[in-house]
Amino acid sequence: MSAVGVGIIGVGVISDTYLANLSSFPDVEVLIVGDLLLDRAQAQAEKYGVPAFGSAEDVLAHPGVDLVVNLTIPAVHVEVSRAAIAAGKHVWTEKPLGLDRDGAALLLREAEDAGLRVGSAPDTLLGPGFQAARRAIEDGLIGRPLFALTTFQTQGPDLWHPSPAFLFADGAGPLLDMGPYYFSALVSLLGPVDRVAAVGTKAREERQIHTGPNAGTTFVVEVPSTIQIITAFEQGAQAQSLLSFDSALERHGVVEIHGTEGTIVIPDPNQFTGRIAYVKPLGVIRDGMSFEQEWIEIAHEDVVVGRGLGALDMVRAIAEGRPHVASGELGFHVLDILLSAQESAATGATVVVESTVAPVPLLPEGFDPFAATL
């Protein structure tokens, strides 16, 4: 086989990292980029040496494209992904998979009926840091996982994003913007979720843009800008999660898994590499009362990768006849969890998560994104 042809729809801010990474993987070749703004598509095509540009329809009609990478805004994720399936293309979509259960479920049914695959960000689950941590937990390093703690708190993307209103609109907020990273990680580590309970709040009803040509203008906050979630997993574990755009204290990437035989901290689920360390119970007793515990580092190979790795894994998985890691089914279950948390925060009730998902596979041993396999 030769490199698999890729077309990208949507060339906003996130497209830079996708184009840079996909251009570095020998098993895929970006053939065309498309956008509502043709001049923006042309600029990205020229910047990254992509041979063609045009509209979304041009990408879907391109005969060499086997995989469409959907980088559009969340509100049209399902619409664009369904159009790609209808055109006979596999789909990799940015998170979330969609904004409602019915639309996302319809997308997955249509893909299955067509014999095509759907993959969904985040693909940070494929990073060497997360994969090493997952293997350590499965090897019994901390015993049986009991509970997890995750934290993402920041002052908000309105401080740095030139057009941040969509991140505070229905379908976003910290829950649907950042939640997919943390809950994809938790489901991968602890299995499917059974039920959730959540509370949410807004610091302000309006926020101000701080950078770019629209600096100084305000926009309406449509969804909770802080949400706290208690999660119960099907296999018995629990988790407590904070997602906030309202915190003066910046704290990102906190993921702790506590088990019967110890605790492990794993890399930021919004990154592909990072520190892994663990601690065992009963450290050295000092002064007859306090405990001094030693954190032990877990060495792992940090191959430099980034967004687009999930699309590459999907391409290879199709060729090898195996499941891909960041699947549409995982994306749907995570979406169901997040919408259930949103409903719980709105009603005050604990919400049962109706969907489930098969165990998330690990990458094959020795997976090297920069070595051609097709």
mmCIF file of C-alpha atoms in Angstrom, residues 155-156 158-159 168 201-208 210 219-223 225 245-246:
data_model
loop_
_atom_site.group_PDB
_atom_site.id
_atom_site.type_symbol
_atom_site.label_atom_id
_atom_site.label_comp_id
_atom_site.label_asym_id
_atom_site.label_seq_id
_atom_site.Cartn_x
_atom_site.Cartn_y
_atom_site.Cartn_z
ATOM 1 C CA GLN A 155 -8.702 31.881 34.314
ATOM 2 C CA GLY A 156 -10.292 31.079 30.980
ATOM 3 C CA ASP A 158 -10.907 34.575 26.889
ATOM 4 C CA LEU A 159 -7.500 35.765 28.120
ATOM 5 C CA PHE A 168 -18.486 29.719 26.418
ATOM 6 C CA THR A 201 -21.921 27.792 38.254
ATOM 7 C CA LYS A 202 -20.932 30.930 36.321
ATOM 8 C CA ALA A 203 -18.553 33.553 37.673
ATOM 9 C CA ARG A 204 -20.015 36.151 35.293
ATOM 10 C CA GLU A 205 -22.856 36.346 32.799
ATOM 11 C CA GLU A 206 -20.636 38.253 30.333
ATOM 12 C CA ARG A 207 -16.902 38.092 29.635
ATOM 13 C CA GLN A 208 -14.459 40.283 27.774
ATOM 14 C CA HIS A 210 -8.508 40.424 25.925
ATOM 15 C CA PHE A 219 -19.876 38.270 24.888
ATOM 16 C CA VAL A 220 -22.523 36.261 26.759
ATOM 17 C CA VAL A 221 -21.594 33.188 28.813
ATOM 18 C CA GLU A 222 -24.202 30.561 27.910
ATOM 19 C CA VAL A 223 -23.103 27.567 29.998
ATOM 20 C CA SER A 225 -17.967 28.134 33.470
ATOM 21 C CA PHE A 245 -12.644 28.666 33.493
ATOM 22 C CA ASP A 246 -13.022 30.811 36.655
#
